[in-house]
Tab-separated table of C-alpha atoms and ligand atoms in Angstrom:
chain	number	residue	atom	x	y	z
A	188	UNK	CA	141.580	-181.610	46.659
A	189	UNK	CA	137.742	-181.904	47.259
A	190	UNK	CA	135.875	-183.696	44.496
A	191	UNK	CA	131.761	-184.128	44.607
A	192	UNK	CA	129.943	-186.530	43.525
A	193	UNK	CA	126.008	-187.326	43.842
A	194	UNK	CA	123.678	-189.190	42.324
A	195	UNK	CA	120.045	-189.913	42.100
A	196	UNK	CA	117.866	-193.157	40.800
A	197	UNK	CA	116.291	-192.690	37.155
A	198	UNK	CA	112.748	-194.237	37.921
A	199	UNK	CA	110.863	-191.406	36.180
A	200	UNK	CA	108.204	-189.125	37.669
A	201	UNK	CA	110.490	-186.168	39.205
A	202	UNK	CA	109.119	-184.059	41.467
A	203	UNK	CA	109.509	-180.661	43.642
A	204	UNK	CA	111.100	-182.361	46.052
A	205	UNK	CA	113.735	-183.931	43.589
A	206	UNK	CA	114.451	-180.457	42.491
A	207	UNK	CA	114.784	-178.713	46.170
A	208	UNK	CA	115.732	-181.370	48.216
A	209	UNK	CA	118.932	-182.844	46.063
A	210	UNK	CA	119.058	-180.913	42.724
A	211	UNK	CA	119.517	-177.444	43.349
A	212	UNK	CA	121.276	-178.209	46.263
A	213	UNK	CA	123.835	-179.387	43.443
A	214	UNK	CA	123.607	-176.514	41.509
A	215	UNK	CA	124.662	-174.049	44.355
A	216	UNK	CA	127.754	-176.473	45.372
A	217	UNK	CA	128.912	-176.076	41.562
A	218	UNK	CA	129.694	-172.671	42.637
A	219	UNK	CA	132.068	-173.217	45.356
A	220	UNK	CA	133.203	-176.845	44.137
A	221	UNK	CA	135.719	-177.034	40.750
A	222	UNK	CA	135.215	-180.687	40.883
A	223	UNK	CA	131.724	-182.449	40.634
A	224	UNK	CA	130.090	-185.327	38.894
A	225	UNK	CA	126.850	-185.974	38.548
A	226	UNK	CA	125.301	-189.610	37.852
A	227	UNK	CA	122.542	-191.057	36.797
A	228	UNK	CA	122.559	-194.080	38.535
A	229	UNK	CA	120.702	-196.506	36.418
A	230	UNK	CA	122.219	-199.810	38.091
A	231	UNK	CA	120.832	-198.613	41.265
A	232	UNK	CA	117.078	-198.372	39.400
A	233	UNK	CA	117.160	-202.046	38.853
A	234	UNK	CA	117.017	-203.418	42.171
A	235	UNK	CA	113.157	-201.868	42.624
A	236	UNK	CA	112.268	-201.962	38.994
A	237	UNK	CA	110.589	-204.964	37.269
A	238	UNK	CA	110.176	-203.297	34.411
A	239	UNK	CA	112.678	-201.602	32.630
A	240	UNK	CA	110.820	-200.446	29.556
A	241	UNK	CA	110.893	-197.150	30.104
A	242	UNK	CA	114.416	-197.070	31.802
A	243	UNK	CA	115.877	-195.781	28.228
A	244	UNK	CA	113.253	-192.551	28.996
A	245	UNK	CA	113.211	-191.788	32.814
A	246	UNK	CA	117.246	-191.552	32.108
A	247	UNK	CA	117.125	-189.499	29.317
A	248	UNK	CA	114.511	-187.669	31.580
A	249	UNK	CA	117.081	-187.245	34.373
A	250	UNK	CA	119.639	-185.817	32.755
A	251	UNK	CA	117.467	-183.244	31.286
A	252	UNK	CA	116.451	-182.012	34.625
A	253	UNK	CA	119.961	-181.823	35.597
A	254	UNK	CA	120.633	-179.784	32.588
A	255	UNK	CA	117.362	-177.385	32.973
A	256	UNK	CA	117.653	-176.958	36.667
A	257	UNK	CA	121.023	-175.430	35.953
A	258	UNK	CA	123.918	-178.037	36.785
A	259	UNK	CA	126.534	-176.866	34.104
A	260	UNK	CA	127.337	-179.983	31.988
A	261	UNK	CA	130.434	-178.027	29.891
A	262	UNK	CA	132.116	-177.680	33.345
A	263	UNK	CA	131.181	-181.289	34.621
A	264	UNK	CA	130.376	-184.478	33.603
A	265	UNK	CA	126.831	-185.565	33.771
A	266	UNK	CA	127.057	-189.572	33.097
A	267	UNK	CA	125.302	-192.804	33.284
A	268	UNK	CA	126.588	-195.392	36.010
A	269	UNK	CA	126.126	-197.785	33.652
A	270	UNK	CA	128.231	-196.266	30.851
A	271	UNK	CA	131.761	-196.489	33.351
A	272	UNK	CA	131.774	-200.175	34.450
A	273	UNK	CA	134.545	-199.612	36.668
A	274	UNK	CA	131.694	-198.498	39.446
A	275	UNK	CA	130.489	-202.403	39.194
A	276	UNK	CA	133.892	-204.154	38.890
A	277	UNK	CA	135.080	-202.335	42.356
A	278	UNK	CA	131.783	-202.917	43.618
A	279	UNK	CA	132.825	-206.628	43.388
A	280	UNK	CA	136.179	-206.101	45.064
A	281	UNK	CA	134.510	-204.159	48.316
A	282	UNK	CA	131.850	-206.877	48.060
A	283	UNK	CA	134.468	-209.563	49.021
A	284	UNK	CA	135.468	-207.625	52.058
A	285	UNK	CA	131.899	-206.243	53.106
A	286	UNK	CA	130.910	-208.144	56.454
A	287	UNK	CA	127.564	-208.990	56.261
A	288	UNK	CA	127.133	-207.524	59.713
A	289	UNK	CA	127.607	-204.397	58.078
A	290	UNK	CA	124.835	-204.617	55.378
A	291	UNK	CA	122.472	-206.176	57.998
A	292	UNK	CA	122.737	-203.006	59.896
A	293	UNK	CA	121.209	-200.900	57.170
A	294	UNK	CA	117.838	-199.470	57.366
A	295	UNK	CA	117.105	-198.987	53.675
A	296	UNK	CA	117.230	-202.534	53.093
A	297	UNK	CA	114.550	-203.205	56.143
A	298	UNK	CA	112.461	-200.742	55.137
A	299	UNK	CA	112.706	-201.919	51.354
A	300	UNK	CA	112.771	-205.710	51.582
A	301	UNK	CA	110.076	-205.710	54.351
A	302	UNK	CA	109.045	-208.950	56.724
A	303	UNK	CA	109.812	-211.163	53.669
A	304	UNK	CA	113.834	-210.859	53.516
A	305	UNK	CA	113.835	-214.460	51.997
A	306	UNK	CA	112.598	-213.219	48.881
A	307	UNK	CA	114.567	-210.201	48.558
A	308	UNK	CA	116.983	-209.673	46.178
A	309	UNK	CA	120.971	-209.800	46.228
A	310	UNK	CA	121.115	-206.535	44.415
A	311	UNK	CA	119.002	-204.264	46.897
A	312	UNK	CA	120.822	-206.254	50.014
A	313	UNK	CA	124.434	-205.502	47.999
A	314	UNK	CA	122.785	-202.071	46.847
A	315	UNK	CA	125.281	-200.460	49.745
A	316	UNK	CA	128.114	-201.822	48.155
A	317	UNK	CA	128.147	-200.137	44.764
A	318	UNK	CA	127.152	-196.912	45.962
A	319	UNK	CA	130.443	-197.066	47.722
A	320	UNK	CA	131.971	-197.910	44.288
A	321	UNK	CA	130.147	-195.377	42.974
A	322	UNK	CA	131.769	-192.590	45.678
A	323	UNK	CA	135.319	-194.535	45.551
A	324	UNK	CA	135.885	-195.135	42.034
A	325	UNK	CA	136.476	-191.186	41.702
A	326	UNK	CA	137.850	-190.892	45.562
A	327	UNK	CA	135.222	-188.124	45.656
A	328	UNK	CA	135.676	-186.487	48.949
A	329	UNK	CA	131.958	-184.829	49.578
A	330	UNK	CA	128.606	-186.219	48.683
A	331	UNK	CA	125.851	-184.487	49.135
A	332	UNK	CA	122.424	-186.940	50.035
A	333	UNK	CA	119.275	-186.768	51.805
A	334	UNK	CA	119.339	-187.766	55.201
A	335	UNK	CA	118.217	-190.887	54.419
A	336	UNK	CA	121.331	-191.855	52.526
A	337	UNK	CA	123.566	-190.728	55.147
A	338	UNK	CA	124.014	-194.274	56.690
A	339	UNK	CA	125.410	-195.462	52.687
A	340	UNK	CA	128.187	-192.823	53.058
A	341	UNK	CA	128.848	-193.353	56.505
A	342	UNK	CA	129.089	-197.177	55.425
A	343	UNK	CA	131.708	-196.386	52.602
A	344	UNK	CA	133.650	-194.049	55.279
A	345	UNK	CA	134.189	-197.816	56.579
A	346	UNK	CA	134.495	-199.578	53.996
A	347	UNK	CA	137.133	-197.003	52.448
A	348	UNK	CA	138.741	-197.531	55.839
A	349	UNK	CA	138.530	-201.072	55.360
A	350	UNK	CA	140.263	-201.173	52.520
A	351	UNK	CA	142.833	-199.022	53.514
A	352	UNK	CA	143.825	-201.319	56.552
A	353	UNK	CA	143.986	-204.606	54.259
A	354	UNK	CA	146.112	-203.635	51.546
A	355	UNK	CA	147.806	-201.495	54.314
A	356	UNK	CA	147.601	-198.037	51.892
A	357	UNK	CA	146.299	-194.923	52.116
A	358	UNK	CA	144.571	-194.927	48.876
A	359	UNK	CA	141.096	-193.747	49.284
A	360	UNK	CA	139.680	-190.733	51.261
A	361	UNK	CA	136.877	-191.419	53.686
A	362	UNK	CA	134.272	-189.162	51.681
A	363	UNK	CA	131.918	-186.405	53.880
A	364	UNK	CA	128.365	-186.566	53.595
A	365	UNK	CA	126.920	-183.145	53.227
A	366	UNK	CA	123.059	-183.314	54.519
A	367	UNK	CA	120.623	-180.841	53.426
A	368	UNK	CA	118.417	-180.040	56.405
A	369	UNK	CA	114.838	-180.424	57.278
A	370	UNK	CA	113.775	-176.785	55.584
A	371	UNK	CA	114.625	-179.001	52.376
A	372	UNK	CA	111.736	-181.707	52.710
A	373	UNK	CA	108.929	-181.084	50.780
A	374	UNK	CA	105.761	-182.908	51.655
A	375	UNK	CA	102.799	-184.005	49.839
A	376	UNK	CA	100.157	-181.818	49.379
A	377	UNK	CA	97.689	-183.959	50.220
A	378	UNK	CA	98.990	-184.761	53.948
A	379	UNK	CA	101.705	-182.818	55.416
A	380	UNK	CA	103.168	-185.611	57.239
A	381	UNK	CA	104.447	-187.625	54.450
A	382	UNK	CA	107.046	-186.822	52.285
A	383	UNK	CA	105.983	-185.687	48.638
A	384	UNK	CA	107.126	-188.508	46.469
A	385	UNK	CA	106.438	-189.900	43.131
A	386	UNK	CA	105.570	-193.163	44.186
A	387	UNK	CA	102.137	-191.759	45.788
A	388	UNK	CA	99.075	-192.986	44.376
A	389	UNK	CA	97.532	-189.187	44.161
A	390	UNK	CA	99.042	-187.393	41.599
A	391	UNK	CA	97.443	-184.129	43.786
A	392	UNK	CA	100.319	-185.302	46.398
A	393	UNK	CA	103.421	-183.367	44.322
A	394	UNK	CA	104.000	-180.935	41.821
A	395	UNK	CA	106.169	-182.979	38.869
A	396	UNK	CA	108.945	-180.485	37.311
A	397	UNK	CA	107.240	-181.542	33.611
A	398	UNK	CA	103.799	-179.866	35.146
A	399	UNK	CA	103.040	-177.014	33.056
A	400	UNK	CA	101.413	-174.005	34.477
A	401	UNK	CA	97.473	-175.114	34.820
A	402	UNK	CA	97.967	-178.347	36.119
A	403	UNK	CA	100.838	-176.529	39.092
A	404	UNK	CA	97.912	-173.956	39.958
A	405	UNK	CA	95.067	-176.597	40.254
A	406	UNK	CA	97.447	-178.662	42.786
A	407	UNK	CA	97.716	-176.064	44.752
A	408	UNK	CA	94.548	-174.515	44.714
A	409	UNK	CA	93.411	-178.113	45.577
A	410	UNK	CA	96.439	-178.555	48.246
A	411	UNK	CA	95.343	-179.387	51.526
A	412	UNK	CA	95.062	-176.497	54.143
A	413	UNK	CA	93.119	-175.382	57.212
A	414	UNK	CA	90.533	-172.896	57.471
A	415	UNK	CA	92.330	-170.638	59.766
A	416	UNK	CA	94.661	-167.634	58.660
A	417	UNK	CA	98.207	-167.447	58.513
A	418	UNK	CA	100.364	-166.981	62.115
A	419	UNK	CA	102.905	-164.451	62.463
A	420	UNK	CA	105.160	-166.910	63.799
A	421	UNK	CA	106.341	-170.379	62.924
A	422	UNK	CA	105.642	-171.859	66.472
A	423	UNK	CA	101.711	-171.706	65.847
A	424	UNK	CA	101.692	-173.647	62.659
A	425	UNK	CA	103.482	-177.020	64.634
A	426	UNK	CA	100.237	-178.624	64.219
A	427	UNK	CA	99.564	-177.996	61.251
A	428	UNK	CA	101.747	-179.714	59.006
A	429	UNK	CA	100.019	-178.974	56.019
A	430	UNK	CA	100.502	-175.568	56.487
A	431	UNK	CA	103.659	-175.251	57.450
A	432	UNK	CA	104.693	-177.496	54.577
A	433	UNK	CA	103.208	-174.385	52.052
A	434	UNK	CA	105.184	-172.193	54.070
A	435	UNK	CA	108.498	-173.951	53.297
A	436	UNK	CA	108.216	-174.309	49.323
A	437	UNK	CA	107.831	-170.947	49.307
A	438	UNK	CA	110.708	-169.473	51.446
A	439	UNK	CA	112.900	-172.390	49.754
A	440	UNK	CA	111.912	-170.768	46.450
A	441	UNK	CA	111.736	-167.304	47.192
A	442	UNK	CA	114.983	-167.262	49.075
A	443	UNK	CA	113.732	-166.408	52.569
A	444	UNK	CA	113.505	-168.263	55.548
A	445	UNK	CA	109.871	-170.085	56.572
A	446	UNK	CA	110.012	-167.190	59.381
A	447	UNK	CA	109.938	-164.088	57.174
A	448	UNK	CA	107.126	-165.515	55.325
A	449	UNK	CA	104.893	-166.073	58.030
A	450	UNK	CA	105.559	-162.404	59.054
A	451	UNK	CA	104.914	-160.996	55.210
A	452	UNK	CA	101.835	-163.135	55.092
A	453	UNK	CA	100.238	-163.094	58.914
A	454	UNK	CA	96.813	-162.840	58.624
A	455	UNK	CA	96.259	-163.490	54.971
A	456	UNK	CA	93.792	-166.704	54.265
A	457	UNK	CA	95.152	-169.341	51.963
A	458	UNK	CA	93.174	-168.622	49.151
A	459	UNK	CA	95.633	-165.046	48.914
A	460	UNK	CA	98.504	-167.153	49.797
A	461	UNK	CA	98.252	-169.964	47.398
A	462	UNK	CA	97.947	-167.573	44.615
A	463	UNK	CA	101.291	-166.400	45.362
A	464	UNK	CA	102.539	-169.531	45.871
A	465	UNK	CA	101.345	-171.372	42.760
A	466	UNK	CA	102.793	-167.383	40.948
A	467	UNK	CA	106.282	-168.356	42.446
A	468	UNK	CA	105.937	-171.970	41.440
A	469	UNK	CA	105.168	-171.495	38.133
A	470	UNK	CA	107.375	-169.045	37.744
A	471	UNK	CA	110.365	-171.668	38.494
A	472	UNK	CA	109.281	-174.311	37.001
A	473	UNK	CA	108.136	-173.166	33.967
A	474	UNK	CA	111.125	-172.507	32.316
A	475	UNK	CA	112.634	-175.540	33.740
A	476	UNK	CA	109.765	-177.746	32.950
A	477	UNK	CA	109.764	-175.705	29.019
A	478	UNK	CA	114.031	-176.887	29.245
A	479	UNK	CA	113.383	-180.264	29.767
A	480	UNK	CA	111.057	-180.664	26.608
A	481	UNK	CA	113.172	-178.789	24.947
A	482	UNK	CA	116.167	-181.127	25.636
A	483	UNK	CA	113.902	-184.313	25.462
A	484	UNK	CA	113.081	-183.483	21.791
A	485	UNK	CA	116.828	-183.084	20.398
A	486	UNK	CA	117.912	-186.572	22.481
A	487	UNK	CA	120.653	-186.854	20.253
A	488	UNK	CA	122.309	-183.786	21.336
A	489	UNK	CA	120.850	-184.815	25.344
A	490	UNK	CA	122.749	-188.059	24.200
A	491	UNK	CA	125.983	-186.360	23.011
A	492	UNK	CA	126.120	-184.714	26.749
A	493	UNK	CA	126.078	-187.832	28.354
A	494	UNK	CA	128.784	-189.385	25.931
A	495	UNK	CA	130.579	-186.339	26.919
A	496	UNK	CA	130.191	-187.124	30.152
A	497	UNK	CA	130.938	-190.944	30.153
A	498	UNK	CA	133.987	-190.327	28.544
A	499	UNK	CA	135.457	-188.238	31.119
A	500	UNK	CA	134.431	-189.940	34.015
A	501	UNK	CA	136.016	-193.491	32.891
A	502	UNK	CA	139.362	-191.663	32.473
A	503	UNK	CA	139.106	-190.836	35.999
A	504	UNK	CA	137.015	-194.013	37.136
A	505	UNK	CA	140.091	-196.088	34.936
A	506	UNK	CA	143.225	-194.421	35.985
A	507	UNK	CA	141.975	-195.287	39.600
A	508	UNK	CA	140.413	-198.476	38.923
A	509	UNK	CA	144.106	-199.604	36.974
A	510	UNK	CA	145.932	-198.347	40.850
A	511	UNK	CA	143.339	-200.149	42.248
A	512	UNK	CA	144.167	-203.445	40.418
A	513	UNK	CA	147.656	-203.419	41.249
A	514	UNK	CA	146.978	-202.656	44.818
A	515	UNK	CA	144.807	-205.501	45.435
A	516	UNK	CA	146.957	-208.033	43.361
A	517	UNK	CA	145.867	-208.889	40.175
A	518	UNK	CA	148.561	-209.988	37.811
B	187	AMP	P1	114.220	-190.430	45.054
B	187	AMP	O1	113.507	-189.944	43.855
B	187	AMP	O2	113.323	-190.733	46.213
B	187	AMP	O3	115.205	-191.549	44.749
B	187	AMP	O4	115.113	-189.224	45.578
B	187	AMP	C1	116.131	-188.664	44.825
B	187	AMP	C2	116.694	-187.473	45.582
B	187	AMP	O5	115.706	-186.474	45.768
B	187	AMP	C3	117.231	-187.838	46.956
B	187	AMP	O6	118.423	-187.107	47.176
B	187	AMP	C4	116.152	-187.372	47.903
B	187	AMP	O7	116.664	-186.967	49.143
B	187	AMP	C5	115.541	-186.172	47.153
B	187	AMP	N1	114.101	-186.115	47.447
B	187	AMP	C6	113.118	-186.924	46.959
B	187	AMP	N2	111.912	-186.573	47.450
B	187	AMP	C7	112.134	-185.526	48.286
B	187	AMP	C8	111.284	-184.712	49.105
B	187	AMP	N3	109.961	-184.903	49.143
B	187	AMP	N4	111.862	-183.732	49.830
B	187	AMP	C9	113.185	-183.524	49.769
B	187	AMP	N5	114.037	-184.241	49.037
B	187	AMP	C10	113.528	-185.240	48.290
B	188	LIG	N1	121.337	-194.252	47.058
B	188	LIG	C1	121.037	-192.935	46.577
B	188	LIG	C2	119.539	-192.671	46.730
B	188	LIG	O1	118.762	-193.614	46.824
B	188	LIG	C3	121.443	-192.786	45.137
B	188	LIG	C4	122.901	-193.018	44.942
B	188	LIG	C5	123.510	-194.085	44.380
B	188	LIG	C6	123.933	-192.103	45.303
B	188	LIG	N2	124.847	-193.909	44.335
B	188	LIG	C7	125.159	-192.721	44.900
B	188	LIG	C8	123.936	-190.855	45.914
B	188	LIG	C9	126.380	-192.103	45.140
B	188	LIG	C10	125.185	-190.240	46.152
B	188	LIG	C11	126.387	-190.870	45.760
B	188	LIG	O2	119.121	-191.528	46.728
């Protein structure tokens, strides 16, 4: 049996890099995969967000870009974490056999909490923790993740393990984490070092997938670039970042590798390549971007797919959660 399950943090503001680095990714394992759930995982929102005013939105939000960029939600469930609370309740029972050792290992929760750990909070220190739940709960056995989440599923490969050993069962598969490569990193336009996020200040740094077609041609015509032409060959553009990051949107939309597109466009100037570019661009995310408002206007049907979704997901999250009871102890 091989079961997916990913997830991704509804804090609003998605992005190009949302889309090729995790999303589609999704959509092409839906193909080969006859098991997959896809969450929204609004618990794991709260531990960064102070303000959750417009958490009702951004997750309405997400689930519409799952739905326009093509994840099938009458073969799978598309679901709220926070609609099956079987993720939190075995989030509790890992807790209580988490070493802290373990959590103190985890680079997320430097780089988040920075030099003042005192004042960080139990839920981004825990944060670990549930998105073990999260994997476990459904005994998924592949997750795919940036490679910056790759330490959380190596971390519930333990804890999985862990829990195995105490209760001296074999209930729960150590899940895989399936890494999208480098290719897959979009960075910002403005500097081609960094990765294209929504929390930049610049909203010139990233394409959003609710751009429409203007505002995706100014950004690029306004990307960053060099005056020199295009290389034939990828080994002259490794200093220049910028460049090269151009390069990769387009051969991750057009389907061809960053190589063939330095041949195709060696010797052209930017200003003939970034009108191709922003063509391509536009002509992916417009109909995605035109989806999303589509599905953002008739919420109560958006709504009825997540209800959908919920529903099957804690019949599978309870059925496990009711062995997982009985393992553990509890009258
Ligand atoms: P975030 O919005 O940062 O929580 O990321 C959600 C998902 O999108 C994660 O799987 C990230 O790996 C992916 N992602 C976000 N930004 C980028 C980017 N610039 N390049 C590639 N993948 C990204
Ligand atoms: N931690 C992931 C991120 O920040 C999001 C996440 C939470 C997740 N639970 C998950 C991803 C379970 C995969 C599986 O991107």
């Amino acid at each position: 049996m091989k079961r997916i399950l990913s997830g991704i943090r509804p804090t609003g503001g998605l992005q190009l890099g949302n889309y090729l680095g995790a999303i589609r990714n999704w959509v092409a394992l839906q193909e080969t995969f006859d098991d997959c759930l896809f969450c929204i995982v609004d618990l794991h929102a709260l531990d960064t967000l102070a303000d959750t005013s417009t958490l009702k939105n951004d997750t309405r939000e997400m689930a519409a870009a799952y739905i326009a960029c093509g994840i099938d939600s009458a073969r799978f469930p598309i679901f709220v974490q926070s609609h099956v609370p079987a993720h939190t309740e075995l989030a509790w029972i890992l807790g209580c056999l988490t070493p802290l050792g373990w959590l103190n290992r985890m680079t997320q929760f430097k780089d988040k909490a920075g030099k003042n750990q005192e004042n960080a909070l139990l839920g981004l220190y825990a944060y670990p923790v549930l998105m073990a739940a999260d994997i476990l709960i459904y005994k998924a056995t592949h997750v795919p993740v940036g490679e910056d989440q790759k330490q959380h599923v190596e971390f519930t490969r333990d804890l999985a393990g862990l829990f195995n050993r105490t209760f001296n069962v074999d209930f729960f598969h150590l899940p895989e984490p399936m890494i999208f490569g480098e290719a897959m990193r979009v960075m910002s336009l403005r500097d081609g070092t960094v990765k294209m996020s929504k929390s930049d200040a610049s909203d010139y740094s990233r394409i959003n997938l609710l751009d429409d077609a203007d505002t995706i041609a100014l950004k690029i015509r306004k990307a960053r670039t060099d005056g020199d032409p295009l290389p034939d060959n990828l080994e002259n553009l490794k200093d220049r970042p910028e460049a090269r990051n151009l390069i990769n949107i387009y051969a991750a939309l057009s389907g061809e590798t960053a190589a063939q597109i330095c041949v195709q466009f060696a010797g052209s100037y930017f200003s003939t390549f970034k009108k191709d570019l922003s063509d391509l661009l536009i002509a992916v995310l417009e109909p995605i971007g035109a989806k999303m408002h589509q599905l953002l206007r008739e919420k109560d049907e958006l709504d009825a797919v997540l209800q959908r979704g919920a529903e099957s997901a804690n019949k599978l999250a309870n059925q496990h959660m009711q062995e997982i009871r009985n393992i553990v102890g509890f009258l």
